[in-house]
Amino acid sequence: MMYRTICFAGIFMALITPVHAQVEDSPITPIQNLFDAMREHNGDKILAQFTATASLQRAQSDGSIKTTELDKFAKGISNATAYLDEHLLAFDVNQNGNLASVWTPYVFYYDEQLSHCGINSFQLVHTQNGWKIQYLIDNTHQGSCEAFIADNG
């Protein structure tokens, strides 16, 4: 009887372990960790989600591109006194091997007040340390965030 119990436990662990590994090793993981780190004002955790050569940009409403240095972004979040909370409404993931693209409509709250909304576009690579963000560009929706949420939520 003891042998059956041990065998069953071994088979059960073998079956569930790959599922857990797949969830942990997902292109979505560093994205979720990034926004958790923003809520925690944790600059080191923010930086840990990116590759060493990552780029962070915003597509402005006039068509120009604004680049932000990742270190300055992380430091600014760390020093912020307001509660920063970005809600991701959905994930559109495209992956092939060690490359993934993730599109996420978002709504940003500043001290629990709706501030703005838009789209995040992430390019991620799978490294020896798991999935990392190589490139993030976002925009802000030029219109009603309530309508944006209804359309994307």
mmCIF file of C-alpha atoms in Angstrom:
data_model
loop_
_atom_site.group_PDB
_atom_site.id
_atom_site.type_symbol
_atom_site.label_atom_id
_atom_site.label_comp_id
_atom_site.label_asym_id
_atom_site.label_seq_id
_atom_site.Cartn_x
_atom_site.Cartn_y
_atom_site.Cartn_z
ATOM 1 C CA MET A 1 0.000 0.000 0.000
ATOM 2 C CA MET A 2 2.813 2.407 0.891
ATOM 3 C CA TYR A 3 4.468 1.695 -2.485
ATOM 4 C CA ARG A 4 1.255 2.675 -4.328
ATOM 5 C CA THR A 5 0.993 5.912 -2.371
ATOM 6 C CA ILE A 6 4.589 6.851 -3.141
ATOM 7 C CA CYS A 7 4.160 5.963 -6.838
ATOM 8 C CA PHE A 8 0.937 7.973 -7.053
ATOM 9 C CA ALA A 9 2.586 10.958 -5.371
ATOM 10 C CA GLY A 10 5.539 10.741 -7.773
ATOM 11 C CA ILE A 11 3.287 10.547 -10.836
ATOM 12 C CA PHE A 12 1.128 13.399 -9.542
ATOM 13 C CA MET A 13 4.176 15.626 -8.976
ATOM 14 C CA ALA A 14 5.511 14.816 -12.449
ATOM 15 C CA LEU A 15 2.193 15.822 -13.975
ATOM 16 C CA ILE A 16 1.779 19.127 -12.163
ATOM 17 C CA THR A 17 5.381 20.365 -12.239
ATOM 18 C CA PRO A 18 5.505 21.134 -15.976
ATOM 19 C CA VAL A 19 2.258 23.102 -15.725
ATOM 20 C CA HIS A 20 3.699 25.248 -12.937
ATOM 21 C CA ALA A 21 6.919 25.752 -14.925
ATOM 22 C CA GLN A 22 4.927 26.834 -17.974
ATOM 23 C CA VAL A 23 3.009 29.420 -15.953
ATOM 24 C CA GLU A 24 6.205 30.777 -14.348
ATOM 25 C CA ASP A 25 8.057 30.796 -17.675
ATOM 26 C CA SER A 26 5.538 32.850 -19.636
ATOM 27 C CA PRO A 27 6.142 36.082 -21.557
ATOM 28 C CA ILE A 28 3.370 37.580 -19.416
ATOM 29 C CA THR A 29 5.294 37.015 -16.166
ATOM 30 C CA PRO A 30 7.753 39.954 -16.459
ATOM 31 C CA ILE A 31 4.899 42.220 -17.551
ATOM 32 C CA GLN A 32 2.871 41.368 -14.457
ATOM 33 C CA ASN A 33 6.011 41.700 -12.315
ATOM 34 C CA LEU A 34 6.691 45.146 -13.811
ATOM 35 C CA PHE A 35 3.302 46.517 -12.783
ATOM 36 C CA ASP A 36 3.493 44.836 -9.367
ATOM 37 C CA ALA A 37 6.865 46.585 -8.908
ATOM 38 C CA MET A 38 5.325 49.925 -9.902
ATOM 39 C CA ARG A 39 2.605 49.493 -7.258
ATOM 40 C CA GLU A 40 5.361 48.616 -4.745
ATOM 41 C CA HIS A 41 7.594 51.563 -5.821
ATOM 42 C CA ASN A 42 10.373 48.982 -6.251
ATOM 43 C CA GLY A 43 12.904 50.272 -8.779
ATOM 44 C CA ASP A 44 15.182 47.234 -8.523
ATOM 45 C CA LYS A 45 12.290 44.893 -9.267
ATOM 46 C CA ILE A 46 11.330 47.086 -12.244
ATOM 47 C CA LEU A 47 14.853 46.878 -13.673
ATOM 48 C CA ALA A 48 14.952 43.096 -13.159
ATOM 49 C CA GLN A 49 12.116 42.659 -15.695
ATOM 50 C CA PHE A 50 14.150 44.173 -18.556
ATOM 51 C CA THR A 51 17.231 43.153 -20.533
ATOM 52 C CA ALA A 52 20.364 45.253 -20.061
ATOM 53 C CA THR A 53 19.808 46.915 -23.464
ATOM 54 C CA ALA A 54 16.048 47.496 -23.220
ATOM 55 C CA SER A 55 14.280 50.559 -24.639
ATOM 56 C CA LEU A 56 11.304 52.403 -23.183
ATOM 57 C CA GLN A 57 9.327 54.777 -25.414
ATOM 58 C CA ARG A 58 5.999 56.578 -25.781
ATOM 59 C CA ALA A 59 4.269 57.321 -29.084
ATOM 60 C CA GLN A 60 3.051 60.891 -28.549
ATOM 61 C CA SER A 61 -0.282 62.097 -29.934
ATOM 62 C CA ASP A 62 1.564 64.358 -32.423
ATOM 63 C CA GLY A 63 3.371 61.353 -33.917
ATOM 64 C CA SER A 64 6.702 61.996 -32.214
ATOM 65 C CA ILE A 65 8.445 59.376 -30.088
ATOM 66 C CA LYS A 66 9.608 60.150 -26.551
ATOM 67 C CA THR A 67 12.383 57.919 -25.187
ATOM 68 C CA THR A 68 12.825 57.477 -21.439
ATOM 69 C CA GLU A 69 15.979 56.046 -19.903
ATOM 70 C CA LEU A 70 15.053 52.906 -18.009
ATOM 71 C CA ASP A 71 17.171 53.813 -14.962
ATOM 72 C CA LYS A 72 15.458 57.212 -14.688
ATOM 73 C CA PHE A 73 12.037 55.578 -15.064
ATOM 74 C CA ALA A 74 12.769 53.082 -12.277
ATOM 75 C CA LYS A 75 14.161 55.802 -10.009
ATOM 76 C CA GLY A 76 11.137 58.026 -10.664
ATOM 77 C CA ILE A 77 8.764 55.213 -9.739
ATOM 78 C CA SER A 78 10.807 54.433 -6.608
ATOM 79 C CA ASN A 79 10.669 58.069 -5.495
ATOM 80 C CA ALA A 80 6.990 58.624 -6.298
ATOM 81 C CA THR A 81 4.779 59.301 -3.310
ATOM 82 C CA ALA A 82 1.499 58.632 -5.122
ATOM 83 C CA TYR A 83 0.036 55.154 -5.491
ATOM 84 C CA LEU A 84 0.618 54.114 -9.113
ATOM 85 C CA ASP A 85 -1.637 51.383 -10.447
ATOM 86 C CA GLU A 86 -1.782 50.277 -14.060
ATOM 87 C CA HIS A 87 -4.596 47.843 -14.836
ATOM 88 C CA LEU A 88 -4.073 45.622 -17.871
ATOM 89 C CA LEU A 89 -7.393 44.898 -19.552
ATOM 90 C CA ALA A 90 -6.269 42.026 -21.803
ATOM 91 C CA PHE A 91 -3.218 40.240 -23.196
ATOM 92 C CA ASP A 92 -2.716 39.510 -26.893
ATOM 93 C CA VAL A 93 0.352 37.247 -26.973
ATOM 94 C CA ASN A 94 2.207 36.112 -30.084
ATOM 95 C CA GLN A 95 5.179 33.839 -29.484
ATOM 96 C CA ASN A 96 7.649 31.883 -31.571
ATOM 97 C CA GLY A 97 10.510 30.214 -29.747
ATOM 98 C CA ASN A 98 12.462 32.765 -27.733
ATOM 99 C CA LEU A 99 10.628 35.827 -29.106
ATOM 100 C CA ALA A 100 7.250 37.170 -28.007
ATOM 101 C CA SER A 101 5.114 40.210 -28.687
ATOM 102 C CA VAL A 102 2.450 41.206 -26.156
ATOM 103 C CA TRP A 103 -0.211 43.898 -26.745
ATOM 104 C CA THR A 104 -2.019 45.113 -23.625
ATOM 105 C CA PRO A 105 -4.708 47.783 -23.376
ATOM 106 C CA TYR A 106 -4.271 49.538 -20.020
ATOM 107 C CA VAL A 107 -5.896 51.990 -17.642
ATOM 108 C CA PHE A 108 -3.629 53.995 -15.329
ATOM 109 C CA TYR A 109 -4.708 55.193 -11.886
ATOM 110 C CA TYR A 110 -2.790 57.853 -9.956
ATOM 111 C CA ASP A 111 -3.659 57.779 -6.254
ATOM 112 C CA GLU A 112 -6.720 55.690 -7.156
ATOM 113 C CA GLN A 113 -8.011 58.326 -9.608
ATOM 114 C CA LEU A 114 -8.301 57.492 -13.304
ATOM 115 C CA SER A 115 -5.431 59.316 -15.018
ATOM 116 C CA HIS A 116 -5.210 57.973 -18.574
ATOM 117 C CA CYS A 117 -5.506 54.870 -20.729
ATOM 118 C CA GLY A 118 -3.928 53.455 -23.855
ATOM 119 C CA ILE A 119 -1.966 50.570 -25.301
ATOM 120 C CA ASN A 120 1.315 48.942 -24.240
ATOM 121 C CA SER A 121 3.287 47.016 -26.860
ATOM 122 C CA PHE A 122 5.984 44.745 -25.423
ATOM 123 C CA GLN A 123 8.725 42.861 -27.253
ATOM 124 C CA LEU A 124 10.202 40.136 -25.074
ATOM 125 C CA VAL A 125 13.054 37.658 -25.414
ATOM 126 C CA HIS A 126 13.616 34.434 -23.542
ATOM 127 C CA THR A 127 17.050 34.594 -21.914
ATOM 128 C CA GLN A 128 18.979 32.234 -19.654
ATOM 129 C CA ASN A 129 17.164 34.029 -16.819
ATOM 130 C CA GLY A 130 13.698 33.579 -18.314
ATOM 131 C CA TRP A 131 11.549 36.061 -20.217
ATOM 132 C CA LYS A 132 12.729 39.693 -20.193
ATOM 133 C CA ILE A 133 11.314 42.855 -21.745
ATOM 134 C CA GLN A 134 13.530 44.150 -24.557
ATOM 135 C CA TYR A 135 11.273 46.917 -25.795
ATOM 136 C CA LEU A 136 8.217 48.697 -24.462
ATOM 137 C CA ILE A 137 6.349 51.386 -26.338
ATOM 138 C CA ASP A 138 3.011 52.777 -25.244
ATOM 139 C CA ASN A 139 0.564 55.472 -26.168
ATOM 140 C CA THR A 140 -2.273 57.306 -24.502
ATOM 141 C CA HIS A 141 -5.794 57.068 -25.844
ATOM 142 C CA GLN A 142 -7.118 60.401 -27.094
ATOM 143 C CA GLY A 143 -10.698 60.138 -25.950
ATOM 144 C CA SER A 144 -12.910 58.781 -23.214
ATOM 145 C CA CYS A 145 -11.207 56.168 -21.056
ATOM 146 C CA GLU A 146 -14.635 54.868 -20.036
ATOM 147 C CA ALA A 147 -15.386 54.092 -23.707
ATOM 148 C CA PHE A 148 -11.864 52.663 -24.097
ATOM 149 C CA ILE A 149 -12.468 50.340 -21.143
ATOM 150 C CA ALA A 150 -15.821 49.244 -22.579
ATOM 151 C CA ASP A 151 -14.180 48.484 -25.932
ATOM 152 C CA ASN A 152 -11.120 46.703 -24.507
ATOM 153 C CA GLY A 153 -12.133 45.279 -21.136
#
